[in-house]
């Protein structure tokens, strides 16, 4: 049963991050996922300081606020003439350092250390359980299911708006779409996705799940809907393969899941490049044949 919960948690991380990562890749915002994965630490600490509670709900709220703040500060710095990469770097290092400082000052005696927040440990997930409506499941599973529902609802309700504002934001703004509100709402879902995976793969490793499967899906997809299907499929495959390889090698489960993400990307990338070369050769041979 323990193995089931660990695998289920990894699969839920793969699906949730796979869905959220698609528009991150399409919007060329993959690095902001790294930024948010660090700055949510600040939001979590602030949530604890204000509420004096380690409740998962308040952690989600704090993370969402931190994610919105990160997106706002990055946008503000960019509009001031600072390059995007520099804006992201300044924002996430500053807020992350402030989060570490606040932990040292106000949460030194609480189980809220930097290593726990950033690295996580999926093997411990089955032991921390919540009971809701007479159903008992690990806390991480409850949180991931909640965020998965939120992500699906957001995509279903605003798919067309997100698609249009992603590929033609000027036209989207011209016809009256709330482009800025959509942007910050999307950043909120990314923040919630990140913090929901803390207890499973950790904030650093969740970046691999947010970016890797979606980037891999981008290589072989011909539509956004296909990209969603492939991205979640690669996320699930990475979780399952990573778990069994980690069990076989007796090593970090979360680390092996992230490694599986990279291996799958390399394999698909190599196959895609090989197909492109073969297609070019086929076209060249066809042209030669026609000329003869």
mmCIF file of C-alpha atoms in Angstrom, residues 158 160-162 164-165 168-182:
data_model
loop_
_atom_site.group_PDB
_atom_site.id
_atom_site.type_symbol
_atom_site.label_atom_id
_atom_site.label_comp_id
_atom_site.label_asym_id
_atom_site.label_seq_id
_atom_site.Cartn_x
_atom_site.Cartn_y
_atom_site.Cartn_z
ATOM 1 C CA UNK A 158 -10.019 30.076 -20.149
ATOM 2 C CA UNK A 160 -9.376 30.066 -25.760
ATOM 3 C CA UNK A 161 -8.374 33.236 -23.916
ATOM 4 C CA UNK A 162 -5.038 31.748 -22.836
ATOM 5 C CA UNK A 164 -5.064 33.863 -27.934
ATOM 6 C CA UNK A 165 -3.154 35.889 -25.331
ATOM 7 C CA UNK A 168 -1.127 37.276 -30.078
ATOM 8 C CA UNK A 169 -1.305 39.312 -26.857
ATOM 9 C CA UNK A 170 -1.681 42.616 -28.716
ATOM 10 C CA UNK A 171 -4.777 41.441 -30.580
ATOM 11 C CA UNK A 172 -6.129 39.843 -27.382
ATOM 12 C CA UNK A 173 -5.832 43.173 -25.574
ATOM 13 C CA UNK A 174 -7.381 44.993 -28.545
ATOM 14 C CA UNK A 175 -10.561 42.894 -28.447
ATOM 15 C CA UNK A 176 -10.886 43.439 -24.701
ATOM 16 C CA UNK A 177 -9.438 40.293 -23.157
ATOM 17 C CA UNK A 178 -7.999 40.869 -19.649
ATOM 18 C CA UNK A 179 -4.464 39.876 -20.668
ATOM 19 C CA UNK A 180 -2.832 41.067 -17.437
ATOM 20 C CA UNK A 181 -5.431 39.334 -15.258
ATOM 21 C CA UNK A 182 -4.979 36.112 -17.230
#
